[in-house]
mmCIF file of C-alpha atoms in Angstrom:
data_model
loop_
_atom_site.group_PDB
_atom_site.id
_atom_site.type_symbol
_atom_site.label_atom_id
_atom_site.label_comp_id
_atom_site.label_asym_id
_atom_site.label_seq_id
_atom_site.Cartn_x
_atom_site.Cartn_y
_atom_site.Cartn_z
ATOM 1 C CA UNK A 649 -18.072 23.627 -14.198
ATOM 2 C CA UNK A 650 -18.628 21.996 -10.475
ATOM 3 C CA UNK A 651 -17.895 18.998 -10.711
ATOM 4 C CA UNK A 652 -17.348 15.958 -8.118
ATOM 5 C CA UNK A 653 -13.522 16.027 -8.149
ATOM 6 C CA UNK A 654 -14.066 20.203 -7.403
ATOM 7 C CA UNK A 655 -16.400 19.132 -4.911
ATOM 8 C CA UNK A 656 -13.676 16.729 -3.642
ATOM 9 C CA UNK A 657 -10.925 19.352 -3.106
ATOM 10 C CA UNK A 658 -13.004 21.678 -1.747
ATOM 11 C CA UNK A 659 -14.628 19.317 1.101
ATOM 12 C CA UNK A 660 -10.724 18.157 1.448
ATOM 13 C CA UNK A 661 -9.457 21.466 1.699
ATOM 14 C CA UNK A 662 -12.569 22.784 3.748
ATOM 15 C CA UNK A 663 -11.322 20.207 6.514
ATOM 16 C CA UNK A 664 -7.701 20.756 6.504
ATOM 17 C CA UNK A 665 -8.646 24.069 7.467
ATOM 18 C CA UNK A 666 -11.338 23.158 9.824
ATOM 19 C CA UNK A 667 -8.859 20.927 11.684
ATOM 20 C CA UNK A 668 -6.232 23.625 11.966
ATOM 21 C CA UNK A 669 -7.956 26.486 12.708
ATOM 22 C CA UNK A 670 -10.633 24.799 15.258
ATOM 23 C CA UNK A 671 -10.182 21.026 15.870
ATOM 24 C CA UNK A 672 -6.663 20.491 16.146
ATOM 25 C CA UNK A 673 -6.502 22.121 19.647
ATOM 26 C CA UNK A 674 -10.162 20.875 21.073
ATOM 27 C CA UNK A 675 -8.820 17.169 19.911
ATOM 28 C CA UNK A 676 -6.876 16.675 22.494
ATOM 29 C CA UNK A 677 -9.664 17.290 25.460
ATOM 30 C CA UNK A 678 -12.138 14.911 23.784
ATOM 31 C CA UNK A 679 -12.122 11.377 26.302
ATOM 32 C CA UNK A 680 -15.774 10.276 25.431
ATOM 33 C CA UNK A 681 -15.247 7.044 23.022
ATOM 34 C CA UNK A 682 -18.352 7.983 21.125
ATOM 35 C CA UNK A 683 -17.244 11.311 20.176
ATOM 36 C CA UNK A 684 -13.813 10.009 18.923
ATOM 37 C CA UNK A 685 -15.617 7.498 17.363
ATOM 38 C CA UNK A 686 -17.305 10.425 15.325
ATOM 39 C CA UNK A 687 -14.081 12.397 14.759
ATOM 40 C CA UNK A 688 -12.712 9.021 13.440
ATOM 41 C CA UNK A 689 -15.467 8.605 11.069
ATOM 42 C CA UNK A 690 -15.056 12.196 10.045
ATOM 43 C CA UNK A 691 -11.330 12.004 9.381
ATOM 44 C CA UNK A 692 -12.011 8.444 7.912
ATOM 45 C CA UNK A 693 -14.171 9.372 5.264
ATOM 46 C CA UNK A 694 -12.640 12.935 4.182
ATOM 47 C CA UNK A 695 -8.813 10.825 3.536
ATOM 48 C CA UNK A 696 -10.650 7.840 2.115
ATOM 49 C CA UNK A 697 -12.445 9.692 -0.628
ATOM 50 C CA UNK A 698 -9.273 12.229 -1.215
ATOM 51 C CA UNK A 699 -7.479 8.770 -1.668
ATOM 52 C CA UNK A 700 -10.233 7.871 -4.373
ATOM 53 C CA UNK A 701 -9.167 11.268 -5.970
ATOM 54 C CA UNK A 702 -5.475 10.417 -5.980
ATOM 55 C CA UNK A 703 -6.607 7.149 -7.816
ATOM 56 C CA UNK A 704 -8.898 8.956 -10.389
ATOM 57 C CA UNK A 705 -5.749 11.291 -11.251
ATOM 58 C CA UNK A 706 -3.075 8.684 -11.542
ATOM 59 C CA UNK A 707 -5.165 7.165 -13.952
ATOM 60 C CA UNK A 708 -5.535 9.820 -15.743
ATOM 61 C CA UNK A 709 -1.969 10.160 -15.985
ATOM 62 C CA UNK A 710 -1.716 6.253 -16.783
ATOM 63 C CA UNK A 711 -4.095 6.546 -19.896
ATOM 64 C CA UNK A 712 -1.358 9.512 -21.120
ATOM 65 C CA UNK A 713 1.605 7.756 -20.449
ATOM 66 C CA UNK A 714 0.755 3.879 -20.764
ATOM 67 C CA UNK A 715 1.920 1.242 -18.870
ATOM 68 C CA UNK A 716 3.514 0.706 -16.718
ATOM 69 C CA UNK A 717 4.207 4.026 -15.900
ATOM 70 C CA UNK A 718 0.894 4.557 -14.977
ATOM 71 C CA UNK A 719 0.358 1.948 -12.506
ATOM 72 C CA UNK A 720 3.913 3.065 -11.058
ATOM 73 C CA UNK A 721 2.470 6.514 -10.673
ATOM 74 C CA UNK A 722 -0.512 4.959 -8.823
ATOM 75 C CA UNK A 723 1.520 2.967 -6.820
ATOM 76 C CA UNK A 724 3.942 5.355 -5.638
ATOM 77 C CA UNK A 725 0.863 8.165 -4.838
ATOM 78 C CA UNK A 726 -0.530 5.494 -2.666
ATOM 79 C CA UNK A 727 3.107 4.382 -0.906
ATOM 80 C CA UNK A 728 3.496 8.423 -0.326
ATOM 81 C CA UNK A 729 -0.335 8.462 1.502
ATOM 82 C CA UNK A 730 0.625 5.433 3.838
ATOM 83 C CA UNK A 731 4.490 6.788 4.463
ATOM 84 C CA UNK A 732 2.653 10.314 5.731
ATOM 85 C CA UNK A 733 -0.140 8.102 7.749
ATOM 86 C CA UNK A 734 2.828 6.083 9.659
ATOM 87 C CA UNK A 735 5.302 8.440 9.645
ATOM 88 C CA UNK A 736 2.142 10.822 11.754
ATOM 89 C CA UNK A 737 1.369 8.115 13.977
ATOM 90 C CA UNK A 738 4.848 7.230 14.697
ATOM 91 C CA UNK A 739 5.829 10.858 15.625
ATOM 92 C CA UNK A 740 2.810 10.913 18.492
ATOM 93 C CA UNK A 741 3.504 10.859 22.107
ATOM 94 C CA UNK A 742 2.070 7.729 22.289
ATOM 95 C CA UNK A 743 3.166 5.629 18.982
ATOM 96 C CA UNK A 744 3.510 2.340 19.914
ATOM 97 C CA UNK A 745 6.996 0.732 18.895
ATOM 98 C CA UNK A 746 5.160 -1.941 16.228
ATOM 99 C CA UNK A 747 2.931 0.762 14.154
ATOM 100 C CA UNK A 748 4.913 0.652 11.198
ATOM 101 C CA UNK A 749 5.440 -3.188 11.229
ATOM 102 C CA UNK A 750 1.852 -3.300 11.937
ATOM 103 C CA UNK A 751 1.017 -1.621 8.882
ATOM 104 C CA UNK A 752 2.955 -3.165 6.769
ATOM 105 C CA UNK A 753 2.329 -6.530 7.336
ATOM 106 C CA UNK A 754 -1.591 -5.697 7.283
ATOM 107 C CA UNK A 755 -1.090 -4.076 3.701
ATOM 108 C CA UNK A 756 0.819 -7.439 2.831
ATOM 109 C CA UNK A 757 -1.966 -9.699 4.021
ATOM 110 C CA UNK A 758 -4.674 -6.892 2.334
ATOM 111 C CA UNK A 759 -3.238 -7.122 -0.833
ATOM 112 C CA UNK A 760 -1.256 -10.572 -1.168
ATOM 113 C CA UNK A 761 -4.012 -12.552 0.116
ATOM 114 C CA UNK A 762 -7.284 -10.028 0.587
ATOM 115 C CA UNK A 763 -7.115 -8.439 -2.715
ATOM 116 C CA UNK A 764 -5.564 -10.777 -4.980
ATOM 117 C CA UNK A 765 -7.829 -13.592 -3.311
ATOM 118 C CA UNK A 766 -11.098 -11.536 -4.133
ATOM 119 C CA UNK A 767 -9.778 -10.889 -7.796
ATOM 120 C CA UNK A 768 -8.839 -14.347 -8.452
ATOM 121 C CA UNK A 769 -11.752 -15.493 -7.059
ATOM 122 C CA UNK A 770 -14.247 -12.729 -9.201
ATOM 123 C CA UNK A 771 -11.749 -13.708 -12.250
ATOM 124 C CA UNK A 772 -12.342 -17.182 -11.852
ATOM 125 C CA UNK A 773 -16.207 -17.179 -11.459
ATOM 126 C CA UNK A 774 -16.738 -14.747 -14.821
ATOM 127 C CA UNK A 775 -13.791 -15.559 -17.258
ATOM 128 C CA UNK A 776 -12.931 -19.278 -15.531
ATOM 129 C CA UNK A 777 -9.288 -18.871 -16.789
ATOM 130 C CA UNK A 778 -7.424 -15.769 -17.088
ATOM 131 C CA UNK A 779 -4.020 -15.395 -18.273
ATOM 132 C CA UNK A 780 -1.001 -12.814 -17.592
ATOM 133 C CA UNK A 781 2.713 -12.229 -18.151
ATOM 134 C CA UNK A 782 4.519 -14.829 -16.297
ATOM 135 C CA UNK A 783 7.573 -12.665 -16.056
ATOM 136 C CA UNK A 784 6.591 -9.821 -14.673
ATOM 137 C CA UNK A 785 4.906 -12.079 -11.385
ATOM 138 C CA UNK A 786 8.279 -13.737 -11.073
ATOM 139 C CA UNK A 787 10.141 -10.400 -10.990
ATOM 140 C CA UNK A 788 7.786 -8.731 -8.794
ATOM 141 C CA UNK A 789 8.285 -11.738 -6.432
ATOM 142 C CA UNK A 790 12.013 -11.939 -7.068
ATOM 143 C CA UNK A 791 12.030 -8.908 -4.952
ATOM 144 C CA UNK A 792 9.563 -9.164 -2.794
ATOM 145 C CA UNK A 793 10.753 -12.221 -1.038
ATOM 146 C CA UNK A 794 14.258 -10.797 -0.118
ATOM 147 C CA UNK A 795 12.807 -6.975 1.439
ATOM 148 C CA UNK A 796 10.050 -8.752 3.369
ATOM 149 C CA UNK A 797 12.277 -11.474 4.730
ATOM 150 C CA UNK A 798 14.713 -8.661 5.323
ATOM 151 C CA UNK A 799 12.703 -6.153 7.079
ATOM 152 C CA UNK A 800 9.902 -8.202 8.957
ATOM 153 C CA UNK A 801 11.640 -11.723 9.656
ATOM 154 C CA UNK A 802 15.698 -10.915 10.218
ATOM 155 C CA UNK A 803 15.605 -8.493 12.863
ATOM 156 C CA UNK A 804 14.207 -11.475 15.288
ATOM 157 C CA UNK A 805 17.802 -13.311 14.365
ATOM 158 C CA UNK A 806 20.066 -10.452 14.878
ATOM 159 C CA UNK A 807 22.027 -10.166 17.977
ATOM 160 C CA UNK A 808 23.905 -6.545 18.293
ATOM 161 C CA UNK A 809 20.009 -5.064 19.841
ATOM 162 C CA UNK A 810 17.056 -6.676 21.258
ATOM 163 C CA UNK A 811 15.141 -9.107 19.313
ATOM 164 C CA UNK A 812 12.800 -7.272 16.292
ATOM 165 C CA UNK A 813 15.364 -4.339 16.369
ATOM 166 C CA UNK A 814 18.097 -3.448 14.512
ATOM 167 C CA UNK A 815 21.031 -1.413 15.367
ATOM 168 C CA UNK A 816 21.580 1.774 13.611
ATOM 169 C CA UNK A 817 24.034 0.242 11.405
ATOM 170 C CA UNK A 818 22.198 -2.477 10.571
ATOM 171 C CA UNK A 819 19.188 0.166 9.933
ATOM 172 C CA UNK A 820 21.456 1.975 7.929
ATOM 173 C CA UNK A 821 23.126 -0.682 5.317
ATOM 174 C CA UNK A 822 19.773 -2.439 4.937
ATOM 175 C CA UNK A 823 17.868 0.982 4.027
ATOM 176 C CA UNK A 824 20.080 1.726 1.218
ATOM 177 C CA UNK A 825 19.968 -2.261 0.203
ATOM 178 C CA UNK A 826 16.027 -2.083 0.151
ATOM 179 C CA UNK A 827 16.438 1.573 -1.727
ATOM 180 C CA UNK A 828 18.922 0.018 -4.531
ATOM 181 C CA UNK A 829 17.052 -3.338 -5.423
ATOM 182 C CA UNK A 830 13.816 -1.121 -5.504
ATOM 183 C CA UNK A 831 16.113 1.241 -7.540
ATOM 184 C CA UNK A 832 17.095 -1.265 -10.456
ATOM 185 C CA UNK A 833 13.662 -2.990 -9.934
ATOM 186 C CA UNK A 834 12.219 0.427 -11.477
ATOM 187 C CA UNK A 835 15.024 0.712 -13.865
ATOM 188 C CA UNK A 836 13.771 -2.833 -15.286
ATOM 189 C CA UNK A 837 10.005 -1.919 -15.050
ATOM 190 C CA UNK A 838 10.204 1.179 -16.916
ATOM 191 C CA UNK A 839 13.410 0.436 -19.134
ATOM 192 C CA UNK A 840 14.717 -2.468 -20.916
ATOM 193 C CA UNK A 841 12.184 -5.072 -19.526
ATOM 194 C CA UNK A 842 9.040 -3.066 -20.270
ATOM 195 C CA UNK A 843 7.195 -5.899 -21.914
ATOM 196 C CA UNK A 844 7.186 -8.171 -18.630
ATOM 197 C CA UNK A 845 4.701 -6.089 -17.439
ATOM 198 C CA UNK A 846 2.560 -5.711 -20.166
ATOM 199 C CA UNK A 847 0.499 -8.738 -21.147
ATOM 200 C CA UNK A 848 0.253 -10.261 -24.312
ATOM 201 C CA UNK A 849 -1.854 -12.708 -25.721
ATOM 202 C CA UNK A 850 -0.590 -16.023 -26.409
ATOM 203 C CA UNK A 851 0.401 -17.015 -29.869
ATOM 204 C CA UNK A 852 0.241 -13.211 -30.894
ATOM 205 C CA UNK A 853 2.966 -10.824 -30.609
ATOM 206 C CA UNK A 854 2.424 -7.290 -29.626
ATOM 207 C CA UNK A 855 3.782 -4.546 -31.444
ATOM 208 C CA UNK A 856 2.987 -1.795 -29.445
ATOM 209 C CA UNK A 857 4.566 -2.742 -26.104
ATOM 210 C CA UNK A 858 8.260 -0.908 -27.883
ATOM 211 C CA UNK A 859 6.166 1.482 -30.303
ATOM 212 C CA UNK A 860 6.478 4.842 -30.157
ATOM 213 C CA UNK A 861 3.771 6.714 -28.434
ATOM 214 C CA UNK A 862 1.750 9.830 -29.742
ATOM 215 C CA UNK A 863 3.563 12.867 -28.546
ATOM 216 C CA UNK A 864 2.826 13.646 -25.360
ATOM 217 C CA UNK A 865 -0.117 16.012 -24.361
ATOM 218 C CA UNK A 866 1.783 18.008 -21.604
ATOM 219 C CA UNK A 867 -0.830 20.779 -21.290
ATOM 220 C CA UNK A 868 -2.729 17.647 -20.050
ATOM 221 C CA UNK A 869 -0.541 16.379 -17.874
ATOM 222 C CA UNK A 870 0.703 19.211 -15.953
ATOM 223 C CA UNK A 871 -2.967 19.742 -14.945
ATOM 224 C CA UNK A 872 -3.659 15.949 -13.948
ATOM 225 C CA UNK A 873 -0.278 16.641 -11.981
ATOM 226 C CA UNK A 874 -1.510 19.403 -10.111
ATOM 227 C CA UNK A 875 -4.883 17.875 -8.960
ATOM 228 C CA UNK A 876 -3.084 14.673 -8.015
ATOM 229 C CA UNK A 877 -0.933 16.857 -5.723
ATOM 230 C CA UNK A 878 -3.779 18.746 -4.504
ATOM 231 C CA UNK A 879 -5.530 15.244 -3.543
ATOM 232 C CA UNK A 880 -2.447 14.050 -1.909
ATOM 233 C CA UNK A 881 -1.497 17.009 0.302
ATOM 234 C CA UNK A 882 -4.518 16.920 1.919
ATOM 235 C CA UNK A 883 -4.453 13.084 2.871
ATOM 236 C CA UNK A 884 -0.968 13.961 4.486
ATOM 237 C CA UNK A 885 -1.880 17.619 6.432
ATOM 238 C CA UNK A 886 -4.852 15.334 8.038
ATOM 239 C CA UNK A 887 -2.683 12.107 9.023
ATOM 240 C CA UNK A 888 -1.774 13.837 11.656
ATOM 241 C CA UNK A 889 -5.229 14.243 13.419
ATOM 242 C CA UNK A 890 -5.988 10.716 12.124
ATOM 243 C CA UNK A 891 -2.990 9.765 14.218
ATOM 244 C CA UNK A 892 -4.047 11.160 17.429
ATOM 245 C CA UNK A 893 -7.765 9.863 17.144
ATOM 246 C CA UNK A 894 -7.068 6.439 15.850
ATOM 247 C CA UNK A 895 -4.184 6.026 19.156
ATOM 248 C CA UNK A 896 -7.076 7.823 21.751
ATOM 249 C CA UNK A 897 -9.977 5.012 20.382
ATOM 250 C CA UNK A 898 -7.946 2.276 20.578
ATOM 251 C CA UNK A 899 -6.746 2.488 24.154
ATOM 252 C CA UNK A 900 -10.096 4.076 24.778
ATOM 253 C CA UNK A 901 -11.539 0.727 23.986
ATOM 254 C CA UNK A 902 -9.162 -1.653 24.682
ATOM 255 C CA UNK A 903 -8.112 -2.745 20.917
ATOM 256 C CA UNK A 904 -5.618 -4.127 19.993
ATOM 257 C CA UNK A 905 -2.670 -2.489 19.207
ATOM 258 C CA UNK A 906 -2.199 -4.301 15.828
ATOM 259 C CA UNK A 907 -5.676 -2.847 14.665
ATOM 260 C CA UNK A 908 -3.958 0.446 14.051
ATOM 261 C CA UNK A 909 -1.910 -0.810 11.232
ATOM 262 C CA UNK A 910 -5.227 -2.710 9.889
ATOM 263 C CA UNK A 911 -6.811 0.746 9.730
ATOM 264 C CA UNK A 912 -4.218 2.557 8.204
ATOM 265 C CA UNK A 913 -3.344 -0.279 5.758
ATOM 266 C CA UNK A 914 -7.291 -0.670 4.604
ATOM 267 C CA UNK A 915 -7.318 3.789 3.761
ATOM 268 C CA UNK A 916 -4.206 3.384 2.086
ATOM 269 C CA UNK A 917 -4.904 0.413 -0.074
ATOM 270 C CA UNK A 918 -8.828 0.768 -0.243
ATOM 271 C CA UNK A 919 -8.888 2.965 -3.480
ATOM 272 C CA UNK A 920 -6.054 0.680 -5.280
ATOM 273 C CA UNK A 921 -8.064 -2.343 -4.438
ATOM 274 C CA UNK A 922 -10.798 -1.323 -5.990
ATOM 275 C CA UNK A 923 -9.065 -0.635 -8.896
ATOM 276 C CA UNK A 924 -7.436 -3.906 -9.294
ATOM 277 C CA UNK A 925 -10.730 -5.722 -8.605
ATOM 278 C CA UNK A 926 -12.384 -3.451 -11.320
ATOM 279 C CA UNK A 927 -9.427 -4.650 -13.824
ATOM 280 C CA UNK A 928 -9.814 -8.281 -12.772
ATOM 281 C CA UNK A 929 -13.921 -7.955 -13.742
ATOM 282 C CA UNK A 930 -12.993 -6.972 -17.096
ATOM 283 C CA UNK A 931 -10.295 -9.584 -17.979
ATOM 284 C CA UNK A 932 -7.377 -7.142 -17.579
ATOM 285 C CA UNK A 933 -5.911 -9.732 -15.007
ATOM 286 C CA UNK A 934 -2.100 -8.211 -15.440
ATOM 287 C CA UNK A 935 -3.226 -4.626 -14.478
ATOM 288 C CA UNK A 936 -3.931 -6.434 -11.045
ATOM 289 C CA UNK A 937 -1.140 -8.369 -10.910
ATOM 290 C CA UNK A 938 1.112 -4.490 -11.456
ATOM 291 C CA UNK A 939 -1.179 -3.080 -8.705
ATOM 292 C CA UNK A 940 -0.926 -5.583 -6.159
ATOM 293 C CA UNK A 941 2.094 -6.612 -6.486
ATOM 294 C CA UNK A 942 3.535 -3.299 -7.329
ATOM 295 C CA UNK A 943 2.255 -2.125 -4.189
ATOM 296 C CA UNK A 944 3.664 -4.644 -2.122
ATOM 297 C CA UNK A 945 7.045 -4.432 -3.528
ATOM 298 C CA UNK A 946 6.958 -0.792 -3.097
ATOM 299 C CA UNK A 947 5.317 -0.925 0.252
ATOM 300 C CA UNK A 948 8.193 -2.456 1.882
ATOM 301 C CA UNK A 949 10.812 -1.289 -0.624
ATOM 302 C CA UNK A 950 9.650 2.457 0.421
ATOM 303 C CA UNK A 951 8.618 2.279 3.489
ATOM 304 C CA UNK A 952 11.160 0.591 5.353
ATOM 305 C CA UNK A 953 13.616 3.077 4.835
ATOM 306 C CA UNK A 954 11.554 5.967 5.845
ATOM 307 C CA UNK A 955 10.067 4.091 9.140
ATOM 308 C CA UNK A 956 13.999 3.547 10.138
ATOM 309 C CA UNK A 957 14.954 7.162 9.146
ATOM 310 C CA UNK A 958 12.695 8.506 11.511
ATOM 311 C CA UNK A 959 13.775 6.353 14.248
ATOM 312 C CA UNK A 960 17.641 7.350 13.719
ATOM 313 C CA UNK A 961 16.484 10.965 13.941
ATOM 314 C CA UNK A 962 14.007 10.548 16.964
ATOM 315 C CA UNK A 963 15.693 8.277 19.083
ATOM 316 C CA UNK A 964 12.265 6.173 19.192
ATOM 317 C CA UNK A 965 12.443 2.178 19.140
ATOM 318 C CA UNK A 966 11.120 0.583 16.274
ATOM 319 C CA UNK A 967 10.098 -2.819 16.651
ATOM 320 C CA UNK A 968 10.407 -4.464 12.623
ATOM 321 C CA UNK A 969 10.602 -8.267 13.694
ATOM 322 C CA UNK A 970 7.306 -10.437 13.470
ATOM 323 C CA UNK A 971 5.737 -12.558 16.044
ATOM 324 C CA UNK A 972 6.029 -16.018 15.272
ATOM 325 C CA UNK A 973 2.254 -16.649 14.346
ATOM 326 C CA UNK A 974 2.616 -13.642 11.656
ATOM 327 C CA UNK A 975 6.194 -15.453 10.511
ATOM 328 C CA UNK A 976 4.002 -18.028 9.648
ATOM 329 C CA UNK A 977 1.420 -16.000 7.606
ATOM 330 C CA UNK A 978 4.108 -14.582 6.046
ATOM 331 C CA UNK A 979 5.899 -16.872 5.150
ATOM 332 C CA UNK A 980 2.814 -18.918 3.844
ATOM 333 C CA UNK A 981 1.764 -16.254 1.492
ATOM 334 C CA UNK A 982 4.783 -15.807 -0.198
ATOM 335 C CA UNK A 983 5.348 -19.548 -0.697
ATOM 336 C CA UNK A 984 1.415 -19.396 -2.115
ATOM 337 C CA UNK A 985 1.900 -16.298 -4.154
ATOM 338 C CA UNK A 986 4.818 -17.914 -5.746
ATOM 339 C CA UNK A 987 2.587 -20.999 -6.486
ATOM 340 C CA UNK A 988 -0.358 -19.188 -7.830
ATOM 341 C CA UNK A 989 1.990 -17.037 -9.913
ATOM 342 C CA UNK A 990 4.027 -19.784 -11.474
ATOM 343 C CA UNK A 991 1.271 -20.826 -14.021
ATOM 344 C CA UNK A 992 0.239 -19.110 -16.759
ATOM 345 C CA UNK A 993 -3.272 -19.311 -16.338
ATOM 346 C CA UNK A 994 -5.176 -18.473 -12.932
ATOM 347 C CA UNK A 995 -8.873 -19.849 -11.617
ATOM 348 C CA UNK A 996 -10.655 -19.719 -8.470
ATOM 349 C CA UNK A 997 -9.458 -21.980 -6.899
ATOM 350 C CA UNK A 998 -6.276 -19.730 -6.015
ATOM 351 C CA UNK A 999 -8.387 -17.201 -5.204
ATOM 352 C CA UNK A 1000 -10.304 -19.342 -2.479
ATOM 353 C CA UNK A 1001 -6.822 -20.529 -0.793
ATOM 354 C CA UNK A 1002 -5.306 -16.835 -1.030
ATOM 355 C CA UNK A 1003 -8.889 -15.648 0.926
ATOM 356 C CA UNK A 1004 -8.716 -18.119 3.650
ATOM 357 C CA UNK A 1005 -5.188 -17.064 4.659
ATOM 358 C CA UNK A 1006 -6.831 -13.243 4.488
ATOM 359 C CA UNK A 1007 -9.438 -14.571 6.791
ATOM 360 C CA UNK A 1008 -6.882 -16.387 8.987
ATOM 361 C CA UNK A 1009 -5.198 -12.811 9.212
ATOM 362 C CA UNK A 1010 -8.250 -11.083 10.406
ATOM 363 C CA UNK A 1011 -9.069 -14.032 12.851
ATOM 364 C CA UNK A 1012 -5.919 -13.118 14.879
ATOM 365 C CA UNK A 1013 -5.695 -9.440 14.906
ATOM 366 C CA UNK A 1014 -8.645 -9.595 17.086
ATOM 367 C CA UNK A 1015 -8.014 -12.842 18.734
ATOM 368 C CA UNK A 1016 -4.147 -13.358 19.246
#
């Protein structure tokens, strides 16, 4: 039967060969803004809705394996999409030296303060209160703090390379840090602390968090499997040409560079966010909190690594340190997420604070 996820892969698909066979060449004579505008758009919508694909498959997957496994599977599918869009942009002729700070700051301030804002702020308005496990916010946070400080503040303070770079040592040692704590992090998530990220209901204990499951349906899951990879590869052949159009508009146009990383945080995170603010809208507050959070640990955990591994191989400058005015953002929202997430309960009111920093984010991309 046709369905919309066929129709998905084929459109997906369809493209990928589109661009190859006919596009990829003809790109690179195209100077009139409005037709790169339209390529954009194009390229835009076919990765955004193959990212709504990879969602609807790690889902799947999550409903047959439980949590937390299955937000970790939609987590990682996402950090894979936004390590192929940075990792295409960065390998350009033209990538500017800040992309992959860029982007990972903007999926910080999308989902610290944009998304968990909005959800908060929904939550608060339909269910007034809504509750969570405390422990699995503090542990997310626990090791968020150290790999942002680490990769987006430090470099400014070091003094073997110019300030926001690191030497390759430095590059070296604080990949494999980032790669270990994100390392036992998942050990913890998916071993012997399972239940912190899993809510239960005060006063009650639940029984099923260490229960065993049904046997797994693996006919299932192998086919969920291959349609999430066949979602994904597409998203990362196209990067690429989403790369090259997304650098020619912006100097076509005079942007700023930092808008780059907005765009290519917003597809990554787009499809994610709407699942967490789905899970908010029905109460399931702690499905957010694993989303959000587990993409920003992740994020950074991941990502990191890979943006310095390429520059060690390429001989390109990578700029990681913040400006001063995005220190302060920073370091604002995680002082505020550790606030909000140090209560039990959660209302509006967070929400509201958490969206004005968001809004205070979008002010100065466009308005330094």
């Amino acid at each position: 039967m046709f369905n919309l996820s066929n129709l998905r892969l084929v459109t997906s698909w369809g493209s990928v060969l589109l661009y190859f066979l006919v596009l990829s060449s003809w790109m690179d004579t195209v100077t009139s803004p409005a037709m790169l505008m339209v390529l954009f758009t194009l390229f835009f919508a076919v990765i955004l809705w193959s990212a709504f694909g990879v969602v609807h498959e790690a889902e799947e997957l999550a409903e047959l394996m439980g949590e937390p496994y299955g937000t970790l599977i939609l987590t990682l599918s996402i950090v894979v999409i936004e390590v192929a869009l940075v990792a295409a942009v960065m390998l350009g002729s033209n990538a500017a030296p800040t992309m992959g700070r860029d982007t990972m700051f903007s999926v910080l301030m999308i989902v610290m303060n944009g998304v968990v804002g909005l959800g908060l702020f929904i939550g608060g308005l339909k269910h007034r209160e809504q509750s969570y496990n405390l422990q699995g916010a503090a542990s997310y946070l626990s090791v968020l703090i150290p790999l942002t400080c680490i990769a987006l503040i430090l470099p400014n303070f070091t003094t073997s390379t110019e300030s926001g770079t690191l030497s390759f040592w430095q590059s070296t040692y604080f990949s494999i840090f980032s790669i270990a704590l994100y390392g036992v992090f998942l050990i913890t998530q998916t071993g012997r602390h399972r239940a912190f990220y899993v809510h239960q209901i005060e006063g009650k204990v639940d029984e099923d968090i260490d229960a065993p499951r049904p046997p797994m349906n693996w006919s299932k899951m192998k086919i969920h499997v291959t349609l999430l990879l066949a979602n994904i590869l597409p998203i990362v052949l196209l990067s690429k040409g989403l790369a090259k159009i997304l650098d020619a508009e912006i100097k076509a146009l005079n942007l700023p560079l930092a808008l780059g990383g907005v765009v290519v945080a917003a597809i990554v995170f787009a499809p994610e966010g709407i699942s967490a603010l789905r899970a908010v809208a029905r109460n399931d507050l702690q499905r957010t909190i694993n989303l959000c959070l587990g993409a920003a640990t992740s994020t950074v955990g991941l990502t990191v690594p890979v943006i310095l591994a390429i520059a060690s191989f390429t001989g390109q400058k990578v700029v990681l340190g913040l400006a001063p005015r995005e220190v302060t953002l920073l370091g604002m929202t995680l002082i505020l997420s550790t606030l909000t997430f140090s209560n039990r309960r959660t209302t509006m009111l967070e929400g509201t604070v958490h969206l004005v920093l968001f809004f205070v984010f979008l002010v100065l991309v466009f308005n330094p």
